[in-house]
Amino acid sequence: MKKHLLKNYLFLIIVLFGSVGCQDNDEFQKELVQIYEIETDHIIEEDTTEYLGLNASFSYIDFAYLRVDIKPTDEATQHWNSTFIYDDLTEYEFHGQYSIPKDASGEYEIILYLSDKNGYQTQLSQTFRLEEH
């Protein structure tokens, strides 16, 4: 009788530990798909060419794609609205450089979407301001 109770007790402890103490593998993978930071830099060359420099760092398990959206924060401003998709990154950092249209000015938002092959996606955004020249 004691042996049977001991077996049941051990079985109950194992089941409780397995269901409460261990993190779900899907949740663990989802937590690893992260964008840590975005840095932007307004680059002007020879007073004629302007670029937006972008640096980002992130983590992922099985990379699917990185999407970069650049859009105005004011919907009435339509000078610059672009989307770029990258599906061949091999590092955990991204460096991009985007040509700024001549008539673009005002406040813009850059949004990064990171997705892995399991369908987990995260995003991070930052606003920046372009002054009229």
mmCIF file of C-alpha atoms in Angstrom, residues 11-128:
data_model
loop_
_atom_site.group_PDB
_atom_site.id
_atom_site.type_symbol
_atom_site.label_atom_id
_atom_site.label_comp_id
_atom_site.label_asym_id
_atom_site.label_seq_id
_atom_site.Cartn_x
_atom_site.Cartn_y
_atom_site.Cartn_z
ATOM 1 C CA PHE A 11 3.838 10.660 -10.424
ATOM 2 C CA LEU A 12 1.839 13.671 -9.208
ATOM 3 C CA ILE A 13 5.024 15.653 -8.484
ATOM 4 C CA ILE A 14 6.446 14.851 -11.922
ATOM 5 C CA VAL A 15 3.224 15.864 -13.676
ATOM 6 C CA LEU A 16 2.955 19.131 -11.714
ATOM 7 C CA PHE A 17 6.588 20.023 -12.309
ATOM 8 C CA GLY A 18 6.311 19.213 -15.997
ATOM 9 C CA SER A 19 3.230 21.368 -16.491
ATOM 10 C CA VAL A 20 4.180 24.310 -14.263
ATOM 11 C CA GLY A 21 7.965 24.398 -14.067
ATOM 12 C CA CYS A 22 8.899 24.077 -17.726
ATOM 13 C CA GLN A 23 8.339 26.862 -20.181
ATOM 14 C CA ASP A 24 6.462 26.025 -23.369
ATOM 15 C CA ASN A 25 8.849 25.646 -26.324
ATOM 16 C CA ASP A 26 6.667 27.913 -28.499
ATOM 17 C CA GLU A 27 6.747 30.663 -25.875
ATOM 18 C CA PHE A 28 10.503 30.285 -25.546
ATOM 19 C CA GLN A 29 11.004 30.619 -29.323
ATOM 20 C CA LYS A 30 8.654 33.605 -29.438
ATOM 21 C CA GLU A 31 10.719 35.379 -26.768
ATOM 22 C CA LEU A 32 13.870 34.893 -28.849
ATOM 23 C CA VAL A 33 12.427 36.839 -31.803
ATOM 24 C CA GLN A 34 13.310 40.349 -30.610
ATOM 25 C CA ILE A 35 14.407 43.702 -32.002
ATOM 26 C CA TYR A 36 16.611 45.358 -29.407
ATOM 27 C CA GLU A 37 17.280 48.793 -30.837
ATOM 28 C CA ILE A 38 16.955 51.054 -33.848
ATOM 29 C CA GLU A 39 19.322 53.909 -34.596
ATOM 30 C CA THR A 40 18.773 56.367 -37.435
ATOM 31 C CA ASP A 41 21.131 58.950 -38.857
ATOM 32 C CA HIS A 42 20.425 61.724 -41.383
ATOM 33 C CA ILE A 43 23.379 61.820 -43.788
ATOM 34 C CA ILE A 44 23.893 64.757 -46.169
ATOM 35 C CA GLU A 45 26.537 64.526 -48.884
ATOM 36 C CA GLU A 46 27.561 67.589 -50.920
ATOM 37 C CA ASP A 47 24.281 69.416 -50.147
ATOM 38 C CA THR A 48 22.556 67.484 -52.943
ATOM 39 C CA THR A 49 22.202 63.903 -51.774
ATOM 40 C CA GLU A 50 20.531 62.874 -48.526
ATOM 41 C CA TYR A 51 20.371 59.429 -46.963
ATOM 42 C CA LEU A 52 18.735 57.880 -43.955
ATOM 43 C CA GLY A 53 21.147 55.538 -42.238
ATOM 44 C CA LEU A 54 19.598 52.707 -40.222
ATOM 45 C CA ASN A 55 21.233 50.367 -37.722
ATOM 46 C CA ALA A 56 19.302 47.697 -35.841
ATOM 47 C CA SER A 57 20.175 44.713 -33.690
ATOM 48 C CA PHE A 58 17.922 41.729 -33.107
ATOM 49 C CA SER A 59 17.738 38.017 -32.312
ATOM 50 C CA TYR A 60 15.907 35.157 -33.970
ATOM 51 C CA ILE A 61 15.909 31.365 -34.223
ATOM 52 C CA ASP A 62 15.131 30.640 -37.883
ATOM 53 C CA PHE A 63 15.079 33.894 -39.871
ATOM 54 C CA ALA A 64 12.296 34.431 -42.425
ATOM 55 C CA TYR A 65 12.370 38.153 -43.262
ATOM 56 C CA LEU A 66 12.983 41.698 -42.061
ATOM 57 C CA ARG A 67 10.570 44.370 -43.274
ATOM 58 C CA VAL A 68 11.391 48.087 -43.039
ATOM 59 C CA ASP A 69 8.536 50.589 -43.415
ATOM 60 C CA ILE A 70 9.226 54.315 -43.686
ATOM 61 C CA LYS A 71 6.110 56.459 -43.568
ATOM 62 C CA PRO A 72 5.044 59.961 -42.545
ATOM 63 C CA THR A 73 3.434 60.377 -39.132
ATOM 64 C CA ASP A 74 1.045 62.923 -40.665
ATOM 65 C CA GLU A 75 -1.150 61.162 -43.229
ATOM 66 C CA ALA A 76 -1.483 64.407 -45.238
ATOM 67 C CA THR A 77 2.246 64.260 -46.011
ATOM 68 C CA GLN A 78 2.915 61.747 -48.766
ATOM 69 C CA HIS A 79 6.445 62.710 -49.790
ATOM 70 C CA TRP A 80 8.057 59.494 -48.611
ATOM 71 C CA ASN A 81 6.279 56.212 -47.998
ATOM 72 C CA SER A 82 8.408 53.120 -48.668
ATOM 73 C CA THR A 83 8.629 49.455 -47.748
ATOM 74 C CA PHE A 84 11.729 47.274 -48.048
ATOM 75 C CA ILE A 85 11.850 43.510 -47.431
ATOM 76 C CA TYR A 86 15.033 41.535 -46.765
ATOM 77 C CA ASP A 87 15.030 37.740 -46.694
ATOM 78 C CA ASP A 88 18.718 36.863 -46.755
ATOM 79 C CA LEU A 89 20.219 38.184 -43.525
ATOM 80 C CA THR A 90 22.821 36.034 -41.809
ATOM 81 C CA GLU A 91 23.813 38.300 -38.926
ATOM 82 C CA TYR A 92 22.049 39.687 -35.866
ATOM 83 C CA GLU A 93 22.649 43.276 -36.953
ATOM 84 C CA PHE A 94 21.275 45.214 -39.894
ATOM 85 C CA HIS A 95 22.754 48.272 -41.580
ATOM 86 C CA GLY A 96 20.721 50.024 -44.254
ATOM 87 C CA GLN A 97 20.972 53.260 -46.167
ATOM 88 C CA TYR A 98 17.975 54.800 -47.939
ATOM 89 C CA SER A 99 17.926 57.679 -50.389
ATOM 90 C CA ILE A 100 15.658 60.468 -49.102
ATOM 91 C CA PRO A 101 13.390 62.058 -51.744
ATOM 92 C CA LYS A 102 14.161 65.756 -52.358
ATOM 93 C CA ASP A 103 10.751 67.030 -51.197
ATOM 94 C CA ALA A 104 10.632 64.908 -48.023
ATOM 95 C CA SER A 105 10.442 66.890 -44.797
ATOM 96 C CA GLY A 106 8.595 66.647 -41.517
ATOM 97 C CA GLU A 107 8.196 63.811 -39.052
ATOM 98 C CA TYR A 108 8.463 60.218 -40.208
ATOM 99 C CA GLU A 109 8.245 56.828 -38.549
ATOM 100 C CA ILE A 110 10.439 53.865 -39.315
ATOM 101 C CA ILE A 111 8.986 50.483 -38.359
ATOM 102 C CA LEU A 112 10.951 47.231 -38.370
ATOM 103 C CA TYR A 113 9.127 43.897 -38.489
ATOM 104 C CA LEU A 114 11.169 40.772 -37.773
ATOM 105 C CA SER A 115 9.670 37.367 -38.520
ATOM 106 C CA ASP A 116 11.003 33.847 -38.185
ATOM 107 C CA LYS A 117 9.987 30.738 -40.128
ATOM 108 C CA ASN A 118 7.733 29.579 -37.283
ATOM 109 C CA GLY A 119 5.523 32.625 -37.816
ATOM 110 C CA TYR A 120 6.640 34.588 -34.770
ATOM 111 C CA GLN A 121 6.850 38.300 -35.453
ATOM 112 C CA THR A 122 7.894 41.337 -33.478
ATOM 113 C CA GLN A 123 8.135 44.994 -34.346
ATOM 114 C CA LEU A 124 9.819 48.138 -33.113
ATOM 115 C CA SER A 125 9.377 51.695 -34.334
ATOM 116 C CA GLN A 126 11.081 55.040 -33.997
ATOM 117 C CA THR A 127 10.193 58.508 -35.219
ATOM 118 C CA PHE A 128 12.642 60.917 -36.803
#
